[in-house]
Every structure is written in structure tokens, then in C-alpha cells.
Amino acid sequence: MRVELSKDKTAAHFAKILSTNRRSLKEKALACQKAENEYAGMPCGVMDQYIATMAKKDHALLIDCSEYDVKHNSGLSMKL
């Protein structure tokens, strides 16, 4: 029961963060990471939050986690 409440609280906090237009995408991603760490108690990295806020169709998202920088790369082949 406690885990479910924590998930609901985290989801509500994510929605509030993502709906605030004054923040940059980087700020939103880092705020979501902080919410997941603090509200859900999940010591996660930032990859999922960066992808959720910054992904572009048909692009790879190259994330430098030491500097929190991203680059979109459309030159990668999508064929396997």
C-alpha cells in the first residue's frame, strides 16, 4: 500500500513539473529525477527523464551524464 501511494505522489509531482512551461527541458528532466529520488525513494540516474523530456522522432539521444549535456543524432541507421 505504501509503495502505491509513493508511486501516485511521484506521478502527481512529475505531472506538475512537466506542465510548468517556465523551465527548460533540462531543468524539467533534473526536477523529475529529483522527485523520483526523493518522493519514491528510488536512487535512479537521469537517462529515463532525459529521454522522456527531450526525445525526438528518429533520433538517438546522446547523453553526457557528467555534464548533463545532450545531443540529438539523426545519422544513426534505424535498421538492424
PDB file of C-alpha atoms in Angstrom:
ATOM      1  CA  MET A   1       0.000   0.000   0.000  1.00  0.00           C
ATOM      2  CA  ARG A   2       2.789   2.432   0.905  1.00  0.00           C
ATOM      3  CA  VAL A   3       4.573   1.795  -2.412  1.00  0.00           C
ATOM      4  CA  GLU A   4       1.371   2.534  -4.353  1.00  0.00           C
ATOM      5  CA  LEU A   5       0.895   5.837  -2.516  1.00  0.00           C
ATOM      6  CA  SER A   6       4.510   6.746  -3.196  1.00  0.00           C
ATOM      7  CA  LYS A   7       4.042   5.997  -6.914  1.00  0.00           C
ATOM      8  CA  ASP A   8       0.898   8.142  -7.027  1.00  0.00           C
ATOM      9  CA  LYS A   9       2.618  11.010  -5.240  1.00  0.00           C
ATOM     10  CA  THR A  10       5.613  10.792  -7.588  1.00  0.00           C
ATOM     11  CA  ALA A  11       3.383  10.691 -10.691  1.00  0.00           C
ATOM     12  CA  ALA A  12       1.481  13.752  -9.494  1.00  0.00           C
ATOM     13  CA  HIS A  13       4.729  15.588  -8.851  1.00  0.00           C
ATOM     14  CA  PHE A  14       6.044  14.617 -12.337  1.00  0.00           C
ATOM     15  CA  ALA A  15       2.849  15.966 -13.918  1.00  0.00           C
ATOM     16  CA  LYS A  16       3.224  19.260 -12.063  1.00  0.00           C
ATOM     17  CA  ILE A  17       6.873  19.586 -13.116  1.00  0.00           C
ATOM     18  CA  LEU A  18       6.228  18.764 -16.759  1.00  0.00           C
ATOM     19  CA  SER A  19       3.288  21.153 -17.034  1.00  0.00           C
ATOM     20  CA  THR A  20       5.361  24.139 -15.921  1.00  0.00           C
ATOM     21  CA  ASN A  21       6.419  25.920 -19.119  1.00  0.00           C
ATOM     22  CA  ARG A  22       8.939  28.252 -17.496  1.00  0.00           C
ATOM     23  CA  ARG A  23      11.542  25.520 -17.074  1.00  0.00           C
ATOM     24  CA  SER A  24      13.954  24.306 -19.731  1.00  0.00           C
ATOM     25  CA  LEU A  25      13.771  20.657 -20.784  1.00  0.00           C
ATOM     26  CA  LYS A  26      16.998  20.004 -18.881  1.00  0.00           C
ATOM     27  CA  GLU A  27      15.544  21.594 -15.736  1.00  0.00           C
ATOM     28  CA  LYS A  28      12.368  19.519 -16.090  1.00  0.00           C
ATOM     29  CA  ALA A  29      14.356  16.300 -16.502  1.00  0.00           C
ATOM     30  CA  LEU A  30      16.534  17.038 -13.469  1.00  0.00           C
ATOM     31  CA  ALA A  31      13.477  18.004 -11.400  1.00  0.00           C
ATOM     32  CA  CYS A  32      11.794  14.721 -12.357  1.00  0.00           C
ATOM     33  CA  GLN A  33      14.925  12.810 -11.340  1.00  0.00           C
ATOM     34  CA  LYS A  34      14.925  14.625  -8.003  1.00  0.00           C
ATOM     35  CA  ALA A  35      11.238  13.812  -7.497  1.00  0.00           C
ATOM     36  CA  GLU A  36      11.844  10.137  -8.220  1.00  0.00           C
ATOM     37  CA  ASN A  37      14.810  10.100  -5.835  1.00  0.00           C
ATOM     38  CA  GLU A  38      13.077  11.966  -3.014  1.00  0.00           C
ATOM     39  CA  TYR A  39       9.368  11.096  -3.312  1.00  0.00           C
ATOM     40  CA  ALA A  40       9.676   7.500  -4.463  1.00  0.00           C
ATOM     41  CA  GLY A  41      12.942   6.822  -2.663  1.00  0.00           C
ATOM     42  CA  MET A  42      14.432   5.440  -5.884  1.00  0.00           C
ATOM     43  CA  PRO A  43      18.093   6.441  -6.320  1.00  0.00           C
ATOM     44  CA  CYS A  44      17.958   6.494 -10.115  1.00  0.00           C
ATOM     45  CA  GLY A  45      20.033   8.176 -12.782  1.00  0.00           C
ATOM     46  CA  VAL A  46      18.772  10.725 -15.265  1.00  0.00           C
ATOM     47  CA  MET A  47      18.535   8.743 -18.525  1.00  0.00           C
ATOM     48  CA  ASP A  48      14.799   7.964 -18.424  1.00  0.00           C
ATOM     49  CA  GLN A  49      13.891  11.530 -17.508  1.00  0.00           C
ATOM     50  CA  TYR A  50      16.081  12.999 -20.270  1.00  0.00           C
ATOM     51  CA  ILE A  51      14.546  10.695 -22.862  1.00  0.00           C
ATOM     52  CA  ALA A  52      11.004  11.421 -21.642  1.00  0.00           C
ATOM     53  CA  THR A  53      11.515  15.187 -21.919  1.00  0.00           C
ATOM     54  CA  MET A  54      13.926  15.545 -24.859  1.00  0.00           C
ATOM     55  CA  ALA A  55      13.455  12.656 -27.290  1.00  0.00           C
ATOM     56  CA  LYS A  56      12.920  13.420 -30.982  1.00  0.00           C
ATOM     57  CA  LYS A  57      11.468  11.020 -33.512  1.00  0.00           C
ATOM     58  CA  ASP A  58      14.111   9.054 -35.464  1.00  0.00           C
ATOM     59  CA  HIS A  59      16.995  10.459 -33.414  1.00  0.00           C
ATOM     60  CA  ALA A  60      19.355   8.877 -30.924  1.00  0.00           C
ATOM     61  CA  LEU A  61      19.762  10.921 -27.763  1.00  0.00           C
ATOM     62  CA  LEU A  62      23.404  11.020 -26.722  1.00  0.00           C
ATOM     63  CA  ILE A  63      23.586  11.884 -23.025  1.00  0.00           C
ATOM     64  CA  ASP A  64      26.734  13.065 -21.244  1.00  0.00           C
ATOM     65  CA  CYS A  65      25.768  12.372 -17.634  1.00  0.00           C
ATOM     66  CA  SER A  66      28.902  14.015 -16.215  1.00  0.00           C
ATOM     67  CA  GLU A  67      27.941  17.398 -17.725  1.00  0.00           C
ATOM     68  CA  TYR A  68      24.182  16.767 -18.179  1.00  0.00           C
ATOM     69  CA  ASP A  69      24.500  17.701 -21.857  1.00  0.00           C
ATOM     70  CA  VAL A  70      22.602  16.063 -24.719  1.00  0.00           C
ATOM     71  CA  LYS A  71      22.988  15.817 -28.466  1.00  0.00           C
ATOM     72  CA  HIS A  72      20.434  14.544 -30.943  1.00  0.00           C
ATOM     73  CA  ASN A  73      21.889  12.310 -33.658  1.00  0.00           C
ATOM     74  CA  SER A  74      19.817  11.554 -36.736  1.00  0.00           C
ATOM     75  CA  GLY A  75      22.713   9.912 -38.598  1.00  0.00           C
ATOM     76  CA  LEU A  76      22.358   6.513 -36.985  1.00  0.00           C
ATOM     77  CA  SER A  77      20.721   3.817 -39.067  1.00  0.00           C
ATOM     78  CA  MET A  78      17.462   2.559 -37.627  1.00  0.00           C
ATOM     79  CA  LYS A  79      17.835  -0.741 -39.491  1.00  0.00           C
ATOM     80  CA  LEU A  80      19.099  -3.710 -37.501  1.00  0.00           C
TER      81      LEU A  80
END
